[in-house]
PDB file of C-alpha atoms in Angstrom:
ATOM      1  CA  MET A   1     -10.155   0.825  36.220  1.00 43.00           C
ATOM      2  CA  ASP A   2     -12.366  -2.054  37.427  1.00 46.00           C
ATOM      3  CA  ARG A   3     -15.446   0.069  36.770  1.00 52.00           C
ATOM      4  CA  THR A   4     -14.204   0.873  33.261  1.00 46.00           C
ATOM      5  CA  LEU A   5     -13.590  -2.810  32.489  1.00 48.00           C
ATOM      6  CA  GLU A   6     -17.048  -3.687  33.720  1.00 57.00           C
ATOM      7  CA  SER A   7     -18.515  -0.945  31.492  1.00 54.00           C
ATOM      8  CA  LEU A   8     -16.616  -2.309  28.480  1.00 52.00           C
ATOM      9  CA  LYS A   9     -17.861  -5.833  29.183  1.00 57.00           C
ATOM     10  CA  HIS A  10     -21.404  -4.485  29.370  1.00 58.00           C
ATOM     11  CA  ILE A  11     -20.977  -2.770  25.990  1.00 58.00           C
ATOM     12  CA  ILE A  12     -19.568  -5.967  24.449  1.00 59.00           C
ATOM     13  CA  ALA A  13     -22.537  -7.918  25.795  1.00 59.00           C
ATOM     14  CA  GLN A  14     -24.905  -5.415  24.162  1.00 58.00           C
ATOM     15  CA  VAL A  15     -23.218  -5.017  20.776  1.00 56.00           C
ATOM     16  CA  LEU A  16     -21.699  -8.512  20.447  1.00 60.00           C
ATOM     17  CA  PRO A  17     -24.084 -10.632  22.530  1.00 62.00           C
ATOM     18  CA  HIS A  18     -22.708 -13.996  21.325  1.00 61.00           C
ATOM     19  CA  ARG A  19     -19.128 -13.126  22.328  1.00 60.00           C
ATOM     20  CA  ASP A  20     -17.605 -13.817  25.732  1.00 58.00           C
ATOM     21  CA  PRO A  21     -16.557 -10.358  27.058  1.00 53.00           C
ATOM     22  CA  ALA A  22     -13.699 -11.917  29.038  1.00 54.00           C
ATOM     23  CA  LEU A  23     -12.161 -13.420  25.885  1.00 54.00           C
ATOM     24  CA  VAL A  24     -12.735 -10.665  23.300  1.00 52.00           C
ATOM     25  CA  PHE A  25      -9.246  -9.168  23.378  1.00 53.00           C
ATOM     26  CA  LYS A  26      -7.586 -12.596  23.477  1.00 57.00           C
ATOM     27  CA  ASP A  27      -9.424 -13.803  20.396  1.00 52.00           C
ATOM     28  CA  LEU A  28      -7.105 -13.985  17.367  1.00 55.00           C
ATOM     29  CA  ASN A  29     -10.081 -13.277  15.110  1.00 80.00           C
ATOM     30  CA  VAL A  30     -10.176  -9.649  16.265  1.00 87.00           C
ATOM     31  CA  VAL A  31     -10.360  -8.480  12.630  1.00 90.00           C
ATOM     32  CA  SER A  32     -13.783 -10.068  12.142  1.00 88.00           C
ATOM     33  CA  MET A  33     -14.896  -8.838  15.572  1.00 87.00           C
ATOM     34  CA  LEU A  34     -14.098  -5.242  14.644  1.00 91.00           C
ATOM     35  CA  GLN A  35     -16.079  -5.573  11.409  1.00 91.00           C
ATOM     36  CA  GLU A  36     -18.930  -7.217  13.292  1.00 88.00           C
ATOM     37  CA  PHE A  37     -18.919  -4.453  15.918  1.00 87.00           C
ATOM     38  CA  TRP A  38     -19.357  -1.672  13.346  1.00 89.00           C
ATOM     39  CA  GLU A  39     -21.923  -3.589  11.316  1.00 87.00           C
ATOM     40  CA  SER A  40     -23.930  -4.079  14.503  1.00 82.00           C
ATOM     41  CA  LYS A  41     -23.572  -0.382  15.375  1.00 80.00           C
ATOM     42  CA  GLN A  42     -24.888   0.685  11.997  1.00 76.00           C
ATOM     43  CA  GLN A  43     -27.836  -1.664  12.218  1.00 76.00           C
ATOM     44  CA  GLN A  44     -28.767  -0.237  15.619  1.00 69.00           C
ATOM     45  CA  ARG A  45     -28.627   3.371  14.483  1.00 64.00           C
ATOM     46  CA  ALA A  46     -27.411   5.517  11.584  1.00 53.00           C
ATOM     47  CA  THR A  47     -23.833   5.855  12.789  1.00 51.00           C
ATOM     48  CA  PHE A  48     -21.685   7.326   9.990  1.00 51.00           C
ATOM     49  CA  PRO A  49     -24.255   6.169   7.401  1.00 50.00           C
ATOM     50  CA  SER A  50     -22.181   7.379   4.447  1.00 49.00           C
ATOM     51  CA  GLU A  51     -19.223   5.152   5.287  1.00 54.00           C
ATOM     52  CA  GLY A  52     -20.083   1.583   6.111  1.00 60.00           C
ATOM     53  CA  VAL A  53     -16.846  -0.390   5.939  1.00 82.00           C
ATOM     54  CA  VAL A  54     -13.698  -0.911   7.962  1.00 92.00           C
ATOM     55  CA  VAL A  55     -10.708  -0.364   5.637  1.00 94.00           C
ATOM     56  CA  TYR A  56      -7.215  -1.826   6.100  1.00 96.00           C
ATOM     57  CA  GLU A  57      -3.992  -0.600   4.553  1.00 95.00           C
ATOM     58  CA  SER A  58      -0.632  -2.353   4.764  1.00 95.00           C
ATOM     59  CA  LEU A  59       2.501  -0.364   4.029  1.00 94.00           C
ATOM     60  CA  PRO A  60       4.726  -1.917   1.332  1.00 93.00           C
ATOM     61  CA  SER A  61       7.745  -3.526   2.955  1.00 92.00           C
ATOM     62  CA  PRO A  62      10.250  -6.187   1.773  1.00 92.00           C
ATOM     63  CA  GLY A  63      10.390  -7.611   5.293  1.00 93.00           C
ATOM     64  CA  PRO A  64       9.553  -7.059   8.960  1.00 94.00           C
ATOM     65  CA  PRO A  65       8.631  -5.057  10.891  1.00 94.00           C
ATOM     66  CA  PHE A  66       5.314  -4.643   9.077  1.00 96.00           C
ATOM     67  CA  VAL A  67       2.889  -1.741   9.494  1.00 97.00           C
ATOM     68  CA  SER A  68      -0.882  -1.839   9.062  1.00 97.00           C
ATOM     69  CA  TYR A  69      -3.524   0.880   9.413  1.00 97.00           C
ATOM     70  CA  VAL A  70      -7.259   0.489   9.892  1.00 97.00           C
ATOM     71  CA  THR A  71      -9.749   3.267   9.128  1.00 95.00           C
ATOM     72  CA  LEU A  72     -13.153   3.113  10.805  1.00 93.00           C
ATOM     73  CA  PRO A  73     -16.504   4.418   9.499  1.00 89.00           C
ATOM     74  CA  GLY A  74     -16.303   8.178  10.023  1.00 85.00           C
ATOM     75  CA  GLY A  75     -12.566   8.322   9.323  1.00 90.00           C
ATOM     76  CA  SER A  76     -10.832   7.584  12.628  1.00 93.00           C
ATOM     77  CA  CYS A  77      -7.579   5.746  11.971  1.00 95.00           C
ATOM     78  CA  PHE A  78      -5.445   3.434  14.096  1.00 96.00           C
ATOM     79  CA  GLY A  79      -2.334   1.336  13.495  1.00 96.00           C
ATOM     80  CA  ASN A  80      -0.370  -1.502  15.028  1.00 95.00           C
ATOM     81  CA  PHE A  81       1.866  -0.275  17.829  1.00 91.00           C
ATOM     82  CA  GLN A  82       3.797  -3.513  18.347  1.00 91.00           C
ATOM     83  CA  CYS A  83       6.706  -4.726  16.259  1.00 94.00           C
ATOM     84  CA  CYS A  84       5.007  -7.239  13.955  1.00 94.00           C
ATOM     85  CA  LEU A  85       6.854  -9.952  12.033  1.00 95.00           C
ATOM     86  CA  SER A  86       4.051 -10.622   9.525  1.00 95.00           C
ATOM     87  CA  ARG A  87       1.409  -8.600   7.696  1.00 95.00           C
ATOM     88  CA  ALA A  88      -1.348 -10.674   9.288  1.00 93.00           C
ATOM     89  CA  GLU A  89       0.018  -9.964  12.761  1.00 94.00           C
ATOM     90  CA  ALA A  90       0.206  -6.219  12.012  1.00 95.00           C
ATOM     91  CA  ARG A  91      -3.375  -6.271  10.740  1.00 95.00           C
ATOM     92  CA  ARG A  92      -4.592  -8.047  13.889  1.00 93.00           C
ATOM     93  CA  ASP A  93      -2.701  -5.645  16.139  1.00 93.00           C
ATOM     94  CA  ALA A  94      -4.164  -2.609  14.350  1.00 95.00           C
ATOM     95  CA  ALA A  95      -7.644  -4.148  14.600  1.00 94.00           C
ATOM     96  CA  LYS A  96      -7.176  -4.723  18.327  1.00 91.00           C
ATOM     97  CA  VAL A  97      -6.206  -1.070  18.912  1.00 93.00           C
ATOM     98  CA  ALA A  98      -9.213   0.058  16.843  1.00 94.00           C
ATOM     99  CA  LEU A  99     -11.601  -2.295  18.657  1.00 91.00           C
ATOM    100  CA  ILE A 100     -10.464  -1.109  22.086  1.00 89.00           C
ATOM    101  CA  ASN A 101     -10.953   2.514  21.025  1.00 91.00           C
ATOM    102  CA  SER A 102     -14.330   1.701  19.460  1.00 90.00           C
ATOM    103  CA  LEU A 103     -15.491   0.137  22.718  1.00 87.00           C
ATOM    104  CA  PHE A 104     -14.162   3.014  24.825  1.00 86.00           C
ATOM    105  CA  ASN A 105     -16.045   5.364  22.520  1.00 89.00           C
ATOM    106  CA  GLU A 106     -19.288   3.768  23.746  1.00 85.00           C
ATOM    107  CA  LEU A 107     -18.659   4.739  27.378  1.00 85.00           C
ATOM    108  CA  PRO A 108     -20.892   7.564  28.703  1.00 84.00           C
ATOM    109  CA  SER A 109     -17.767   9.580  29.517  1.00 83.00           C
ATOM    110  CA  ARG A 110     -16.882   9.666  25.792  1.00 85.00           C
ATOM    111  CA  ARG A 111     -20.095  11.417  24.788  1.00 90.00           C
ATOM    112  CA  ILE A 112     -20.318  15.211  24.601  1.00 92.00           C
ATOM    113  CA  THR A 113     -22.569  16.398  27.432  1.00 92.00           C
ATOM    114  CA  LYS A 114     -22.912  19.690  29.304  1.00 92.00           C
ATOM    115  CA  GLU A 115     -20.655  18.319  32.027  1.00 91.00           C
ATOM    116  CA  PHE A 116     -18.084  17.181  29.470  1.00 91.00           C
ATOM    117  CA  ILE A 117     -18.139  20.615  27.793  1.00 90.00           C
ATOM    118  CA  MET A 118     -17.654  22.394  31.119  1.00 90.00           C
ATOM    119  CA  GLU A 119     -14.658  20.237  32.031  1.00 90.00           C
ATOM    120  CA  SER A 120     -13.142  20.540  28.534  1.00 89.00           C
ATOM    121  CA  VAL A 121     -13.511  24.326  28.491  1.00 88.00           C
ATOM    122  CA  GLN A 122     -11.904  24.610  31.924  1.00 88.00           C
ATOM    123  CA  GLU A 123      -8.975  22.511  30.703  1.00 89.00           C
ATOM    124  CA  ALA A 124      -8.686  24.672  27.582  1.00 85.00           C
ATOM    125  CA  VAL A 125      -8.703  27.857  29.668  1.00 86.00           C
ATOM    126  CA  ALA A 126      -5.963  26.469  31.921  1.00 85.00           C
ATOM    127  CA  SER A 127      -3.797  25.453  28.944  1.00 83.00           C
ATOM    128  CA  THR A 128      -4.124  28.850  27.233  1.00 78.00           C
ATOM    129  CA  SER A 129      -3.825  31.078  30.313  1.00 74.00           C
ATOM    130  CA  GLY A 130      -7.193  32.571  29.397  1.00 73.00           C
ATOM    131  CA  THR A 131     -10.307  33.165  31.477  1.00 79.00           C
ATOM    132  CA  LEU A 132     -13.692  31.459  31.643  1.00 80.00           C
ATOM    133  CA  GLY A 133     -15.146  34.602  30.092  1.00 80.00           C
ATOM    134  CA  ASP A 134     -13.314  33.689  26.871  1.00 78.00           C
ATOM    135  CA  ALA A 135     -15.635  30.704  26.482  1.00 81.00           C
ATOM    136  CA  ASP A 136     -18.528  33.052  25.670  1.00 80.00           C
ATOM    137  CA  ASP A 137     -16.537  34.966  23.066  1.00 79.00           C
ATOM    138  CA  PRO A 138     -16.429  33.057  19.737  1.00 72.00           C
ATOM    139  CA  GLY A 139     -13.658  35.418  18.652  1.00 73.00           C
ATOM    140  CA  THR A 140     -11.242  33.645  21.004  1.00 78.00           C
ATOM    141  CA  SER A 141      -9.782  30.173  20.485  1.00 78.00           C
ATOM    142  CA  VAL A 142     -11.439  28.947  23.703  1.00 84.00           C
ATOM    143  CA  GLY A 143     -14.758  30.438  22.596  1.00 84.00           C
ATOM    144  CA  ALA A 144     -14.495  28.744  19.199  1.00 83.00           C
ATOM    145  CA  TYR A 145     -13.746  25.414  20.898  1.00 85.00           C
ATOM    146  CA  HIS A 146     -16.732  25.933  23.199  1.00 88.00           C
ATOM    147  CA  TYR A 147     -18.938  26.686  20.189  1.00 86.00           C
ATOM    148  CA  MET A 148     -17.736  23.552  18.380  1.00 87.00           C
ATOM    149  CA  LEU A 149     -18.462  21.366  21.404  1.00 89.00           C
ATOM    150  CA  GLU A 150     -21.949  22.808  21.896  1.00 89.00           C
ATOM    151  CA  SER A 151     -22.689  22.372  18.192  1.00 86.00           C
ATOM    152  CA  ASN A 152     -21.879  18.665  18.572  1.00 88.00           C
ATOM    153  CA  MET A 153     -23.805  17.975  21.773  1.00 90.00           C
ATOM    154  CA  GLY A 154     -24.669  14.306  22.103  1.00 90.00           C
ATOM    155  CA  LYS A 155     -22.013  13.047  19.698  1.00 90.00           C
ATOM    156  CA  THR A 156     -19.247  10.663  20.695  1.00 90.00           C
ATOM    157  CA  MET A 157     -15.594  11.665  20.632  1.00 88.00           C
ATOM    158  CA  LEU A 158     -14.905   9.606  17.492  1.00 88.00           C
ATOM    159  CA  GLU A 159     -17.767  11.402  15.739  1.00 87.00           C
ATOM    160  CA  PHE A 160     -16.439  14.764  16.932  1.00 88.00           C
ATOM    161  CA  GLN A 161     -12.894  13.833  15.912  1.00 87.00           C
ATOM    162  CA  GLU A 162     -13.655  14.099  12.194  1.00 84.00           C
ATOM    163  CA  LEU A 163     -14.567  17.775  12.514  1.00 84.00           C
ATOM    164  CA  MET A 164     -11.572  18.401  14.777  1.00 87.00           C
ATOM    165  CA  THR A 165      -9.267  16.800  12.197  1.00 92.00           C
ATOM    166  CA  ILE A 166     -10.537  19.174   9.513  1.00 90.00           C
ATOM    167  CA  PHE A 167      -9.732  22.182  11.683  1.00 87.00           C
ATOM    168  CA  GLN A 168      -6.349  20.761  12.675  1.00 90.00           C
ATOM    169  CA  LEU A 169      -5.519  20.473   8.976  1.00 93.00           C
ATOM    170  CA  LEU A 170      -6.821  23.957   8.179  1.00 89.00           C
ATOM    171  CA  HIS A 171      -4.656  25.354  10.986  1.00 87.00           C
ATOM    172  CA  TRP A 172      -1.601  23.382   9.813  1.00 92.00           C
ATOM    173  CA  ASN A 173      -2.256  24.387   6.212  1.00 89.00           C
ATOM    174  CA  GLY A 174      -2.438  28.077   7.090  1.00 87.00           C
ATOM    175  CA  SER A 175      -6.027  28.397   5.854  1.00 83.00           C
ATOM    176  CA  LEU A 176      -7.476  29.452   9.218  1.00 78.00           C
ATOM    177  CA  LYS A 177      -5.012  32.323   9.491  1.00 79.00           C
ATOM    178  CA  ALA A 178      -5.820  33.422   5.946  1.00 80.00           C
ATOM    179  CA  LEU A 179      -9.551  33.223   6.670  1.00 77.00           C
ATOM    180  CA  ARG A 180      -9.136  35.448   9.731  1.00 75.00           C
ATOM    181  CA  GLU A 181      -7.396  38.006   7.529  1.00 78.00           C
ATOM    182  CA  THR A 182     -10.477  38.060   5.264  1.00 79.00           C
ATOM    183  CA  LYS A 183     -12.578  38.939   8.351  1.00 76.00           C
ATOM    184  CA  CYS A 184     -14.386  35.583   8.424  1.00 77.00           C
ATOM    185  CA  SER A 185     -15.612  34.957  11.951  1.00 77.00           C
ATOM    186  CA  ARG A 186     -14.739  31.700  13.669  1.00 75.00           C
ATOM    187  CA  GLN A 187     -18.430  30.871  13.884  1.00 78.00           C
ATOM    188  CA  GLU A 188     -18.811  31.298  10.110  1.00 81.00           C
ATOM    189  CA  VAL A 189     -15.840  29.049   9.447  1.00 81.00           C
ATOM    190  CA  ILE A 190     -17.027  26.386  11.920  1.00 80.00           C
ATOM    191  CA  SER A 191     -20.590  26.462  10.561  1.00 80.00           C
ATOM    192  CA  TYR A 192     -19.332  26.137   6.990  1.00 81.00           C
ATOM    193  CA  TYR A 193     -16.889  23.276   7.503  1.00 80.00           C
ATOM    194  CA  SER A 194     -19.285  21.420   9.816  1.00 80.00           C
ATOM    195  CA  GLN A 195     -21.346  20.658   6.707  1.00 78.00           C
ATOM    196  CA  TYR A 196     -18.529  18.843   4.942  1.00 77.00           C
ATOM    197  CA  SER A 197     -16.488  15.695   5.396  1.00 81.00           C
ATOM    198  CA  LEU A 198     -12.794  15.363   4.686  1.00 85.00           C
ATOM    199  CA  ASP A 199     -12.864  14.125   1.085  1.00 86.00           C
ATOM    200  CA  GLU A 200     -10.721  14.065  -2.059  1.00 89.00           C
ATOM    201  CA  LYS A 201     -11.837  17.559  -3.069  1.00 89.00           C
ATOM    202  CA  MET A 202     -10.682  19.070   0.227  1.00 89.00           C
ATOM    203  CA  ARG A 203      -7.393  17.133   0.080  1.00 92.00           C
ATOM    204  CA  SER A 204      -6.806  18.376  -3.470  1.00 92.00           C
ATOM    205  CA  HIS A 205      -7.353  22.002  -2.409  1.00 91.00           C
ATOM    206  CA  MET A 206      -4.863  21.606   0.428  1.00 92.00           C
ATOM    207  CA  ALA A 207      -2.347  19.858  -1.838  1.00 94.00           C
ATOM    208  CA  LEU A 208      -2.565  22.758  -4.301  1.00 93.00           C
ATOM    209  CA  ASP A 209      -1.951  25.184  -1.438  1.00 92.00           C
ATOM    210  CA  TRP A 210       1.233  23.284  -0.591  1.00 94.00           C
ATOM    211  CA  ILE A 211       2.322  23.403  -4.233  1.00 94.00           C
ATOM    212  CA  MET A 212       2.061  27.200  -3.943  1.00 92.00           C
ATOM    213  CA  LYS A 213       4.131  27.116  -0.732  1.00 93.00           C
ATOM    214  CA  GLU A 214       6.768  24.965  -2.456  1.00 94.00           C
ATOM    215  CA  ARG A 215       7.141  27.530  -5.240  1.00 92.00           C
ATOM    216  CA  GLU A 216       7.601  30.274  -2.656  1.00 92.00           C
ATOM    217  CA  SER A 217       9.971  28.215  -0.459  1.00 92.00           C
ATOM    218  CA  PRO A 218      11.592  25.361  -2.418  1.00 92.00           C
ATOM    219  CA  GLY A 219      12.174  22.296  -0.254  1.00 93.00           C
ATOM    220  CA  ILE A 220       9.374  22.975   2.226  1.00 94.00           C
ATOM    221  CA  LEU A 221       7.265  20.073   0.931  1.00 94.00           C
ATOM    222  CA  SER A 222       9.976  17.468   1.511  1.00 93.00           C
ATOM    223  CA  GLN A 223      10.711  18.972   4.912  1.00 95.00           C
ATOM    224  CA  GLU A 224       7.054  18.850   5.960  1.00 95.00           C
ATOM    225  CA  LEU A 225       6.668  15.311   4.631  1.00 95.00           C
ATOM    226  CA  ARG A 226       9.637  14.065   6.667  1.00 96.00           C
ATOM    227  CA  LEU A 227       8.122  15.684   9.757  1.00 96.00           C
ATOM    228  CA  ALA A 228       4.679  14.189   9.019  1.00 96.00           C
ATOM    229  CA  LEU A 229       6.138  10.703   8.582  1.00 96.00           C
ATOM    230  CA  ARG A 230       8.021  10.989  11.872  1.00 96.00           C
ATOM    231  CA  GLU A 231       4.917  12.232  13.696  1.00 96.00           C
ATOM    232  CA  LEU A 232       2.824   9.421  12.182  1.00 96.00           C
ATOM    233  CA  GLU A 233       5.294   6.767  13.285  1.00 95.00           C
ATOM    234  CA  GLU A 234       5.579   8.169  16.817  1.00 96.00           C
ATOM    235  CA  ALA A 235       1.792   8.417  17.187  1.00 95.00           C
ATOM    236  CA  ARG A 236       1.299   4.876  15.849  1.00 96.00           C
ATOM    237  CA  LYS A 237       3.802   3.401  18.286  1.00 93.00           C
ATOM    238  CA  ALA A 238       2.025   5.274  21.105  1.00 93.00           C
ATOM    239  CA  GLY A 239      -1.334   3.745  20.106  1.00 91.00           C
ATOM    240  CA  GLN A 240      -2.882   7.140  19.313  1.00 92.00           C
ATOM    241  CA  GLU A 241      -5.619   8.053  16.824  1.00 94.00           C
ATOM    242  CA  LEU A 242      -3.740   8.729  13.577  1.00 96.00           C
ATOM    243  CA  ARG A 243      -6.000  10.467  11.081  1.00 95.00           C
ATOM    244  CA  PHE A 244      -4.511  13.967  11.393  1.00 96.00           C
ATOM    245  CA  TYR A 245      -0.959  12.691  10.866  1.00 96.00           C
ATOM    246  CA  LYS A 246      -1.965  10.324   8.076  1.00 96.00           C
ATOM    247  CA  GLU A 247      -3.953  13.019   6.250  1.00 96.00           C
ATOM    248  CA  LYS A 248      -0.926  15.328   6.407  1.00 96.00           C
ATOM    249  CA  LYS A 249       1.191  12.621   4.814  1.00 96.00           C
ATOM    250  CA  GLU A 250      -1.425  11.982   2.100  1.00 95.00           C
ATOM    251  CA  ILE A 251      -1.850  15.686   1.262  1.00 96.00           C
ATOM    252  CA  LEU A 252       1.897  16.333   1.059  1.00 96.00           C
ATOM    253  CA  SER A 253       2.477  13.164  -1.004  1.00 95.00           C
ATOM    254  CA  LEU A 254      -0.287  14.240  -3.385  1.00 94.00           C
ATOM    255  CA  ALA A 255       1.317  17.670  -3.760  1.00 94.00           C
ATOM    256  CA  LEU A 256       4.737  16.149  -4.525  1.00 93.00           C
ATOM    257  CA  THR A 257       3.212  13.726  -7.021  1.00 92.00           C
ATOM    258  CA  GLN A 258       1.460  16.565  -8.846  1.00 90.00           C
ATOM    259  CA  ILE A 259       4.628  18.652  -8.960  1.00 88.00           C
ATOM    260  CA  TYR A 260       6.716  15.855 -10.478  1.00 83.00           C
ATOM    261  CA  SER A 261       4.015  14.554 -12.821  1.00 80.00           C
ATOM    262  CA  ASP A 262       2.827  17.945 -14.083  1.00 66.00           C
ATOM    263  CA  PRO A 263       5.227  20.891 -13.636  1.00 56.00           C
ATOM    264  CA  ASP A 264       2.513  23.240 -14.898  1.00 56.00           C
ATOM    265  CA  THR A 265       0.103  22.485 -12.036  1.00 51.00           C
ATOM    266  CA  SER A 266       0.531  25.983 -10.792  1.00 47.00           C
ATOM    267  CA  SER A 267      -1.931  28.655 -11.766  1.00 42.00           C
ATOM    268  CA  PRO A 268      -4.175  29.724  -8.875  1.00 41.00           C
ATOM    269  CA  SER A 269      -6.738  30.947 -11.381  1.00 37.00           C
ATOM    270  CA  ASP A 270      -6.801  27.662 -13.271  1.00 36.00           C
ATOM    271  CA  ASP A 271      -7.242  25.614 -10.098  1.00 37.00           C
ATOM    272  CA  GLN A 272      -9.411  28.137  -8.246  1.00 37.00           C
ATOM    273  CA  LEU A 273      -7.028  28.355  -5.349  1.00 36.00           C
ATOM    274  CA  SER A 274      -8.413  31.577  -3.989  1.00 35.00           C
ATOM    275  CA  LEU A 275      -9.740  31.548  -0.455  1.00 41.00           C
ATOM    276  CA  THR A 276     -13.102  32.576  -1.847  1.00 38.00           C
ATOM    277  CA  ALA A 277     -13.287  29.374  -3.859  1.00 35.00           C
ATOM    278  CA  LEU A 278     -12.090  27.329  -0.892  1.00 39.00           C
ATOM    279  CA  CYS A 279     -14.585  28.825   1.537  1.00 43.00           C
ATOM    280  CA  GLY A 280     -17.515  28.931  -0.796  1.00 39.00           C
ATOM    281  CA  TYR A 281     -19.625  31.320   1.258  1.00 33.00           C
ATOM    282  CA  HIS A 282     -18.100  34.686   0.404  1.00 35.00           C
TER     283      HIS A 282
END
């Protein structure tokens, strides 16, 4: 732990040279420090060049406790995990969680290296009761994970997380299973989605898929949304990265909004809901 703290202080001294590393997390102006950290990062190198701002979102609430989320360049999301009696306090708490994670992301141990890949694959094999031989077979889940890690060699875990979130959503949405049934290889799917970021177009496709599921099983949208909200709250209170849970909530809310605002938002042909349109490479 002492070595980790010393590493964090060294990173603070490099990225925020005019700040006292011993006082960073006690400073009430942590919101400006988080913004300053990412601005400094982007000046040093092209980190997430397409997204250059730290974005805050406060949930509407008539009174405490208040909830605030902060989304970093690249899409990683964090929230306040303490019970906050004001919106400003919730915003500061969310910024503090995000700043700590941003600093940890700079540690050498958070960068994808050959050693990191080897350890991660071994952990994946142990959790799936597979074998190390599976890592060389992209047709297996361990092999696909291995391929994804090797394709992102040198990236940090926050950079890698965006791609992982896309595949978590595709798995949750049922798209990965459907793609396997069309004989798409895991490598093809990974290579395709690695070119894209999680944007409004992808969210809209997933929302339309859930509209189809709702027509087949009425009530499933509300059920999934309740589950997503519970998962989001539990993850926030645990101080975890929240993007997967928050994206689920956004996609399901979008689907419900479209159903109630336009009952005719249905035809797969009109909205190009086929897997071919979604994939784009078949």
